Amino acid sequence: MGFADLLNDVGGFGRFQWIHVTLLSIPGLLMASQNLLNNFTAGMPGHHCTIPNRTSILLRAFIPMDASGTKLSKCTRYVEAQWHLLESNASVIGHQANFSELETEICLDGWTYDKTEFLSTVVSEWDLVCTLRPMKQMSQTIYMGGVLAGAIIFGGLSDRFGRKALLIWSYFQLATLGTCTAFSPSFMTYCIFRFMTGMAVSGVILNTVSLKVEWIPTKSRTLVGTLSSFFFTFGQMVLAGIAHSLRDWRKLQVAVCAPFFLFFLYSWWYSESARWLVLNRRSDKALKHIHRVARINRKPEMVEKITLEVRELAGVQRRIRSSKTTHTAYDLIRTTVMRRISLCLMVVWFSTSFAYYGLAMDLQKFGVNIYLIQIIFGLVDFPAKLVALGSLTFLGRRITQGTCLLMSALMIFTNIFVPTDMQSIRTTLACLGKAFTSASFTCIYLFTGELYPTVIRQTGMGFTSTMARVGSMAAPAVLILEEMLPALPSIIYGGAAVVAGIIAFFLPETLNIPLPDTIEDVEEKWASKKLDAEKQAKKEAVALREMKKGAVEGDGEITGLNAL
């Protein structure tokens, strides 16, 4: 008997779990808004040099055409007005050969922005175009740097001070600093606030996953983990709707951050993880939470039966005495099985995030309305995650994780060979690739929470998910390589997914297996299975040798009889 049995005694997946999981999942509707917000707040509107006191009709005389010959140049203008370019198209074509010889200069009077798609973005606010264009991607990299820092800091702190306390603080930090971002007077201030907001996002995600997993019975984890991820998926469409209705980056920033004040207020209802409380020698408080769960689940008779003595019989106190007082990140690689798990998860987390944000963070490249493509990207996740749910339930975590990554790589590689003029096919393949990476994200969050023990689960989640943040930071930078070779970014994204997909098959399977509470549990569970497999393999090898030996001897006897 262990904690899983205690959960079943107090109602299994009862009314408390339904309320608990729902309240924890609702903020997920706006978590997609945080990670993908840069697509809209830092959207690149159409632009050209500002020509003072000139109407749009006369712009052709002051601004050259771009390389395509269909749009005005974004970053240059003629030194002197070229009035002859206002002639008929036939005459203009005749002068086309001389256009490149005309002297141009940079935009000295700033830029004029097209407000059809966006009324205001940080790009138009601070003129992050032309030579400052990389600053747009840098703002997203800085945000992801904050998410990385938050994974490291909040992961360790929540294992020390509890999941609930850090989650409440993360809600408050995200609400406050995210809202303050909307009032940034400069781009530098904006980046600082985004970094701090990113830290809070990590705190929300990591602690939400642990609070869900540690209060859910073993058999319900797959279903709950997958269904919870649909909040994030639906949130992508919510983001598109809010962004389309507001079209102003400051208003959008407030709209997706201010609701976290509400989440902060009701988060005090949550129950701290009883697993964490027990393993941190706070048994009395854990017992109160278990009693509370029993009452909410309408199991009042269990309040009297579940006592400290029962928990001692369950073996939890034995685990406490055998476990260390404190744990550090070093414990993630100190022992053989934990080291294998951590190294494999680092690669899988990195590649999943790397491929996901490589596809999802540059929506304007698809040549489709940015709000429409965001909705499409959200819609394709639903069938992908339903398929992942079936696979997680019947085939297990390891096969699902590896297959999702390999299928994502296949979509990315296939897109390399599709001509650029076949935009609909390219967009479809990109959507499928993004769908498989989303399913991979669903699996890896659940898988990681099940592989790491309670005493160091948050540290492990934070440690491995830092690689996801490294991947999300590297993804925009890889797009720069497109100027060298258009297919190079796709080759890198797909290659990383292939490597991670193969490595995922080296992780232990956790389907229908109770959560481990200590590092010793992990080592005993997976090391013993490995030893059993090795013993079985040795037995089969010995049996095979004996069969071969018998066959040889039999052949010898037959040969001898034939000779007689």
XYZ file of C-alpha atoms in Angstrom:
564
model
C 0.000 0.000 0.000
C 1.263 3.494 -0.886
C 0.045 7.005 -1.658
C -1.799 5.775 -4.766
C -3.878 3.539 -2.486
C -4.611 6.439 -0.152
C -5.903 8.457 -3.117
C -8.217 5.612 -4.069
C -9.446 5.386 -0.469
C -10.450 9.055 -0.446
C -12.401 8.832 -3.701
C -9.887 8.258 -6.498
C -10.628 10.776 -9.237
C -13.549 12.351 -7.420
C -15.167 15.763 -7.132
C -12.057 17.346 -5.606
C -9.886 16.173 -8.510
C -12.388 17.484 -11.067
C -12.471 20.938 -9.460
C -8.727 20.942 -8.787
C -7.728 20.003 -12.349
C -10.243 22.397 -13.915
C -9.075 25.390 -11.889
C -5.448 24.545 -12.646
C -6.200 24.145 -16.363
C -8.168 27.357 -16.952
C -5.013 29.565 -16.899
C -3.771 27.338 -19.725
C -6.141 29.232 -22.008
C -3.791 32.210 -21.690
C -0.471 30.358 -21.463
C -0.431 29.976 -25.257
C -0.970 33.738 -25.405
C 2.226 34.274 -23.426
C 4.460 32.003 -25.511
C 3.082 33.015 -28.915
C 2.327 36.650 -28.092
C 5.334 37.910 -30.033
C 3.636 36.921 -33.303
C 1.176 39.768 -32.720
C 2.771 42.290 -30.346
C 5.932 42.211 -32.490
C 4.189 41.672 -35.836
C 5.956 43.208 -38.824
C 3.526 45.552 -40.612
C 4.086 46.623 -44.203
C 6.235 49.766 -44.286
C 8.213 52.168 -46.442
C 10.208 55.356 -45.984
C 8.232 58.386 -44.865
C 8.248 61.141 -47.477
C 7.158 64.409 -45.797
C 4.238 66.264 -47.355
C 3.752 63.744 -50.166
C 0.640 61.727 -50.966
C 0.716 58.018 -51.693
C 0.165 58.759 -55.389
C 3.569 60.447 -55.639
C 5.519 57.863 -53.622
C 6.703 56.024 -56.747
C 8.861 59.067 -57.589
C 10.602 58.964 -54.220
C 10.831 55.254 -53.323
C 12.256 52.445 -55.486
C 10.549 49.063 -55.909
C 11.771 45.995 -54.031
C 13.393 42.956 -55.682
C 10.005 41.491 -56.643
C 9.082 44.652 -58.519
C 5.592 44.689 -56.979
C 6.057 46.583 -53.714
C 7.811 49.719 -52.568
C 11.232 49.225 -50.984
C 11.056 49.043 -47.193
C 14.427 50.534 -46.326
C 15.580 52.925 -49.041
C 14.470 56.005 -50.975
C 15.838 57.985 -53.888
C 18.230 60.789 -53.095
C 16.460 62.919 -55.694
C 12.856 62.652 -56.845
C 12.442 60.601 -60.057
C 9.369 62.245 -61.570
C 9.665 60.319 -64.813
C 8.733 57.150 -62.929
C 5.190 58.445 -62.637
C 4.727 57.868 -66.364
C 2.643 55.013 -67.783
C 3.637 51.413 -67.149
C 4.966 51.031 -70.657
C 7.380 53.906 -70.182
C 8.376 52.643 -66.741
C 9.256 49.249 -68.215
C 11.442 50.988 -70.720
C 13.356 52.700 -67.900
C 13.577 49.493 -65.768
C 17.180 48.814 -66.734
C 18.274 52.181 -65.376
C 16.539 51.833 -61.978
C 19.501 50.134 -60.343
C 21.740 53.023 -61.302
C 19.678 55.616 -59.478
C 21.234 56.793 -56.211
C 19.375 55.788 -53.028
C 19.723 56.449 -49.306
C 18.344 55.138 -46.010
C 15.041 56.365 -44.601
C 16.038 59.687 -43.019
C 12.528 60.694 -41.927
C 11.418 57.408 -40.424
C 8.863 54.959 -41.765
C 5.197 54.896 -42.643
C 3.397 51.705 -41.569
C 0.445 49.899 -43.086
C -2.288 49.611 -40.429
C -4.425 47.040 -42.248
C -3.182 44.049 -40.225
C -1.900 45.781 -37.070
C -2.796 49.168 -35.637
C 0.299 49.188 -33.442
C 3.123 46.775 -32.611
C 6.450 47.137 -30.838
C 7.991 47.151 -34.323
C 6.053 50.227 -35.417
C 6.325 51.765 -31.928
C 10.139 51.764 -31.892
C 10.926 51.370 -35.618
C 12.420 47.874 -35.341
C 12.812 47.542 -39.102
C 15.626 47.394 -41.649
C 18.918 47.453 -39.706
C 16.998 47.009 -36.424
C 14.908 44.112 -37.746
C 16.840 41.480 -35.667
C 15.581 43.228 -32.519
C 12.140 41.729 -33.186
C 13.520 38.184 -32.846
C 15.738 39.263 -29.983
C 12.707 40.282 -27.932
C 11.356 36.736 -28.233
C 14.757 35.270 -27.386
C 14.906 37.466 -24.258
C 11.431 36.286 -23.242
C 12.460 32.655 -23.678
C 15.584 33.424 -21.679
C 13.267 34.435 -18.847
C 11.331 31.196 -19.237
C 14.646 29.319 -19.010
C 15.716 31.228 -15.889
C 12.315 30.590 -14.330
C 12.587 26.857 -14.996
C 15.906 26.743 -13.146
C 14.910 29.002 -10.242
C 11.273 28.016 -9.650
C 11.942 24.323 -10.210
C 14.339 24.119 -7.276
C 12.347 26.501 -5.064
C 9.104 24.547 -5.412
C 10.817 21.332 -4.311
C 11.978 23.249 -1.240
C 8.980 25.484 -0.418
C 6.084 23.656 -2.043
C 4.136 23.661 -5.290
C 1.200 25.770 -4.132
C 3.246 28.670 -2.701
C 5.362 29.011 -5.847
C 2.322 28.744 -8.111
C 0.512 31.517 -6.249
C 3.578 33.730 -6.495
C 3.993 32.938 -10.215
C 0.381 33.990 -10.898
C 0.963 37.285 -9.113
C 4.299 37.956 -10.838
C 2.855 37.219 -14.270
C -0.214 39.375 -13.698
C 1.731 42.344 -12.316
C 4.769 42.413 -14.604
C 2.825 41.295 -17.672
C 0.414 44.190 -17.241
C 3.278 46.606 -16.581
C 4.819 45.542 -19.909
C 1.973 47.331 -21.675
C 3.161 50.654 -20.221
C 6.818 50.267 -21.246
C 8.273 53.647 -22.301
C 11.170 52.086 -24.222
C 12.144 48.860 -25.967
C 14.720 48.055 -23.286
C 12.098 48.349 -20.545
C 9.770 46.196 -22.623
C 12.427 43.453 -22.887
C 13.121 43.521 -19.132
C 9.433 43.111 -18.301
C 9.099 40.320 -20.868
C 12.051 38.502 -19.318
C 10.479 38.676 -15.852
C 7.118 37.601 -17.268
C 8.814 34.615 -18.888
C 10.171 33.548 -15.509
C 6.647 33.593 -14.084
C 5.354 31.540 -17.024
C 7.802 28.772 -16.122
C 6.650 28.867 -12.513
C 3.014 28.513 -13.579
C 3.613 25.650 -16.024
C 5.929 23.553 -13.827
C 3.907 23.833 -10.631
C 0.618 23.266 -12.429
C 1.900 19.996 -13.893
C 3.141 18.738 -10.512
C -0.006 19.713 -8.597
C -2.093 17.850 -11.157
C 0.049 14.723 -11.341
C 0.522 14.396 -7.570
C -3.218 14.490 -6.796
C -4.377 12.192 -9.612
C -4.700 8.373 -9.372
C -2.390 6.352 -11.599
C -5.031 5.225 -14.097
C -6.362 8.754 -14.655
C -3.048 10.490 -15.400
C -3.042 9.872 -19.155
C -6.582 11.120 -19.757
C -6.239 14.141 -17.464
C -2.817 15.096 -18.824
C -4.020 15.031 -22.421
C -7.363 16.751 -21.831
C -5.638 19.479 -19.811
C -3.400 20.219 -22.780
C -6.515 21.068 -24.822
C -6.811 24.266 -22.776
C -3.452 25.353 -24.205
C -4.569 24.310 -27.698
C -7.855 26.216 -27.480
C -5.884 29.138 -26.063
C -4.093 29.519 -29.398
C -7.426 30.313 -31.028
C -8.385 32.576 -28.136
C -5.168 34.508 -28.770
C -6.028 34.920 -32.452
C -9.503 36.225 -31.561
C -8.253 38.714 -28.957
C -5.409 39.917 -31.196
C -7.750 40.392 -34.159
C -10.272 42.363 -32.116
C -7.701 44.676 -30.495
C -4.828 44.943 -33.039
C -2.932 47.159 -30.609
C -0.005 45.588 -28.782
C -0.489 47.482 -25.517
C -4.171 46.574 -25.217
C -3.386 42.968 -26.193
C -0.679 42.764 -23.530
C -3.129 43.835 -20.817
C -5.869 41.523 -22.121
C -3.745 38.357 -21.815
C -2.039 39.222 -18.502
C -4.650 40.961 -16.309
C -6.800 37.777 -15.925
C -3.985 36.242 -13.908
C -5.025 38.495 -11.025
C -8.221 36.432 -10.920
C -6.254 33.173 -11.033
C -4.109 34.518 -8.185
C -7.206 35.147 -6.065
C -8.770 31.711 -6.439
C -5.433 29.818 -6.296
C -5.604 29.952 -2.475
C -8.251 27.206 -2.742
C -5.692 24.705 -4.048
C -4.428 21.926 -1.797
C -0.679 21.553 -1.429
C 0.703 18.252 -2.692
C 0.312 15.758 0.154
C 3.116 13.689 -1.381
C 5.471 16.651 -1.097
C 4.337 17.419 2.475
C 4.890 13.828 3.636
C 8.331 13.596 2.053
C 9.284 16.896 3.682
C 8.336 15.684 7.179
C 5.118 17.687 7.424
C 2.836 14.710 7.951
C 0.247 16.540 10.088
C -0.396 19.086 7.355
C -0.520 16.354 4.713
C -3.125 14.524 6.778
C -5.298 17.678 6.919
C -5.199 17.985 3.131
C -6.059 14.302 2.701
C -9.005 14.730 5.092
C -10.144 17.783 3.121
C -10.022 15.799 -0.118
C -12.014 12.973 1.500
C -14.735 15.405 2.617
C -14.979 17.092 -0.808
C -15.125 13.654 -2.447
C -17.985 12.749 -0.079
C -15.981 10.123 1.754
C -16.426 11.416 5.344
C -15.983 7.929 6.809
C -12.360 7.928 5.583
C -11.542 10.996 7.692
C -11.583 8.817 10.803
C -9.858 5.837 9.219
C -6.923 7.646 7.601
C -4.498 8.303 10.417
C -0.777 8.626 10.866
C -0.653 4.933 11.749
C -2.259 4.005 8.447
C 0.264 6.092 6.578
C 3.099 4.397 8.449
C 1.680 1.042 7.369
C 1.623 2.391 3.832
C 5.411 2.618 3.977
C 5.660 6.352 3.484
C 7.591 6.933 6.688
C 10.064 4.269 5.608
C 10.688 6.254 2.458
C 11.213 9.413 4.511
C 13.866 7.795 6.682
C 15.650 6.330 3.668
C 15.586 9.540 1.631
C 17.987 12.448 1.961
C 16.972 15.590 3.809
C 17.654 17.842 0.820
C 18.196 17.213 -2.841
C 20.016 19.184 -5.521
C 20.241 19.107 -9.297
C 23.276 16.837 -8.927
C 20.921 14.057 -7.808
C 19.445 14.051 -11.302
C 22.667 12.587 -12.705
C 24.234 11.021 -9.591
C 22.814 7.526 -10.067
C 22.727 5.320 -13.157
C 19.002 5.249 -13.969
C 18.415 8.903 -13.048
C 21.334 9.898 -15.252
C 19.957 7.970 -18.236
C 16.498 9.489 -17.738
C 17.830 13.047 -17.380
C 20.128 12.940 -20.404
C 17.447 11.450 -22.661
C 14.820 13.936 -21.464
C 17.149 16.879 -22.072
C 17.489 15.914 -25.746
C 13.757 15.251 -26.162
C 12.739 18.533 -24.481
C 15.224 20.541 -26.581
C 14.190 19.081 -29.925
C 10.451 19.252 -29.225
C 10.632 22.943 -28.372
C 13.179 23.664 -31.106
C 10.943 22.223 -33.844
C 7.723 23.647 -32.335
C 8.864 27.263 -32.151
C 10.696 26.962 -35.455
C 7.282 26.353 -37.021
C 5.027 28.451 -34.773
C 6.954 31.670 -34.208
C 7.106 33.086 -37.745
C 3.512 32.918 -38.971
C 3.934 35.784 -41.428
C 6.211 33.666 -43.654
C 3.223 31.549 -44.793
C 1.722 34.394 -46.791
C -1.689 33.801 -45.191
C -3.600 36.144 -42.893
C -1.748 35.871 -39.587
C -4.935 35.593 -37.510
C -6.285 32.822 -39.751
C -3.068 30.807 -39.691
C -2.969 31.059 -35.886
C -6.478 29.557 -35.713
C -5.508 26.808 -38.176
C -2.401 26.010 -36.137
C -4.631 25.654 -33.081
C -7.269 23.533 -34.802
C -4.844 20.903 -36.102
C -3.698 20.234 -32.532
C -7.074 18.758 -31.533
C -7.000 15.635 -33.739
C -3.261 15.235 -33.136
C -3.732 15.205 -29.368
C -6.704 12.842 -29.583
C -4.516 10.406 -31.514
C -1.785 10.947 -28.907
C -4.303 10.190 -26.156
C -5.131 6.825 -27.725
C -1.461 6.072 -28.236
C -0.531 7.086 -24.679
C -3.316 4.899 -23.292
C -2.729 1.737 -25.313
C 0.851 1.897 -26.641
C 2.531 3.796 -23.810
C 4.571 6.957 -23.359
C 7.815 5.841 -24.960
C 6.360 4.792 -28.335
C 4.104 7.872 -28.467
C 6.948 10.252 -27.685
C 9.334 8.793 -30.237
C 6.719 8.458 -32.978
C 5.461 12.039 -32.616
C 8.978 13.418 -33.030
C 9.778 11.212 -36.027
C 6.502 12.129 -37.744
C 7.184 15.802 -37.110
C 10.610 15.393 -38.736
C 9.004 13.656 -41.725
C 6.649 16.624 -42.285
C 9.507 19.117 -42.014
C 11.757 17.189 -44.419
C 8.923 16.688 -46.931
C 8.287 20.433 -47.010
C 11.841 20.997 -48.255
C 10.976 19.380 -51.587
C 7.686 21.257 -52.120
C 8.089 24.262 -54.499
C 7.599 27.671 -52.877
C 4.730 28.526 -55.234
C 2.675 25.607 -53.832
C 1.863 27.607 -50.717
C -1.216 25.638 -49.657
C 0.691 22.332 -49.580
C 3.597 23.898 -47.698
C 1.215 25.376 -45.132
C -0.579 22.038 -44.724
C 2.678 20.174 -44.103
C 3.823 22.863 -41.656
C 0.514 22.534 -39.775
C 0.913 18.747 -39.578
C 4.491 19.113 -38.365
C 3.376 21.589 -35.722
C 0.531 19.243 -34.691
C 2.939 16.375 -34.068
C 5.268 18.604 -32.031
C 2.270 19.759 -29.975
C 1.389 16.117 -29.293
C 5.025 15.568 -28.344
C 4.766 18.437 -25.839
C 1.639 16.856 -24.327
C 3.483 13.577 -23.888
C 6.759 14.976 -22.560
C 5.097 16.969 -19.764
C 3.224 13.875 -18.598
C 6.199 11.553 -19.170
C 8.663 13.730 -17.247
C 6.311 14.088 -14.279
C 5.966 10.309 -14.108
C 9.667 9.509 -14.478
C 11.013 11.781 -11.737
C 10.335 11.023 -8.036
C 8.339 13.358 -5.783
C 11.351 14.509 -3.739
C 12.977 16.035 -6.804
C 10.183 16.166 -9.387
C 10.110 19.941 -9.759
C 13.894 20.195 -9.890
C 13.867 17.547 -12.614
C 11.070 19.250 -14.528
C 12.898 22.565 -14.293
C 16.280 21.056 -15.214
C 15.097 19.211 -18.320
C 12.670 21.908 -19.460
C 15.538 24.407 -19.479
C 16.649 22.582 -22.597
C 13.244 23.335 -24.094
C 13.874 27.020 -23.424
C 17.304 26.754 -25.040
C 15.556 25.200 -28.032
C 12.955 27.968 -28.175
C 15.722 30.581 -27.987
C 17.755 28.884 -30.714
C 14.805 28.360 -33.089
C 14.474 32.022 -34.232
C 18.255 32.328 -34.630
C 18.350 29.345 -37.003
C 15.992 31.193 -39.370
C 18.870 33.571 -40.151
C 20.596 30.670 -41.952
C 17.818 30.812 -44.549
C 19.793 33.537 -46.318
C 22.671 31.076 -46.884
C 20.489 28.151 -47.977
C 16.661 28.286 -47.893
C 16.352 24.623 -46.863
C 18.982 24.762 -44.113
C 16.659 25.731 -41.202
C 14.279 22.882 -42.089
C 17.170 20.418 -42.284
C 18.311 21.466 -38.795
C 14.795 21.397 -37.289
C 14.028 18.004 -38.817
C 17.419 16.534 -37.940
C 17.024 17.493 -34.295
C 13.569 15.864 -34.206
C 14.948 12.617 -35.698
C 17.735 12.384 -33.110
C 15.321 13.058 -30.231
C 12.768 10.606 -31.608
C 15.330 7.815 -31.568
C 16.606 8.725 -28.096
C 13.039 8.730 -26.700
C 12.920 4.957 -27.169
C 15.673 4.590 -24.545
C 13.431 6.003 -21.772
C 11.640 3.636 -19.347
C 7.910 3.045 -19.887
C 5.611 4.505 -17.200
C 2.144 3.469 -18.419
C -0.064 2.451 -15.442
C 2.922 2.551 -13.055
C 2.540 4.394 -9.679
C 4.537 7.591 -9.240
C 7.936 7.089 -7.586
C 8.463 9.078 -4.387
C 12.232 8.768 -3.842
C 15.331 8.363 -5.975
C 15.712 4.888 -4.478
C 12.263 4.023 -5.862
C 13.410 4.992 -9.356
C 16.654 3.061 -9.141
C 15.009 -0.059 -7.714
C 12.127 0.014 -10.187
C 13.972 0.564 -13.446
C 17.284 -1.063 -12.536
C 15.492 -4.221 -11.422
C 13.521 -4.312 -14.659
C 16.712 -3.953 -16.616
C 18.340 -6.755 -14.616
C 15.275 -8.945 -15.121
C 15.435 -8.293 -18.854
C 19.136 -9.113 -18.902
C 18.539 -12.338 -16.943
C 15.740 -13.295 -19.324
C 17.987 -12.572 -22.294
C 20.737 -14.732 -20.791
C 18.269 -17.568 -20.176
C 17.052 -17.348 -23.752
C 20.645 -17.318 -25.022
C 21.523 -20.411 -22.961
C 18.383 -22.189 -24.134
C 19.201 -21.280 -27.745
C 22.748 -22.622 -27.392
C 21.431 -25.871 -25.912
C 18.949 -26.187 -28.765
C 21.702 -25.645 -31.308
C 23.956 -28.105 -29.494
C 21.171 -30.674 -29.462
C 20.531 -30.078 -33.139
C 24.210 -30.581 -33.966
C 24.348 -33.777 -31.920
C 21.167 -34.962 -33.598
C 22.654 -34.260 -37.018
C 25.762 -36.219 -35.994
C 23.687 -39.202 -34.961
C 21.729 -39.093 -38.217
C 24.965 -38.847 -40.203
C 26.376 -41.853 -38.314
C 23.252 -43.894 -38.970
C 23.380 -43.049 -42.643
C 27.007 -44.117 -42.758
C 26.067 -47.490 -41.245
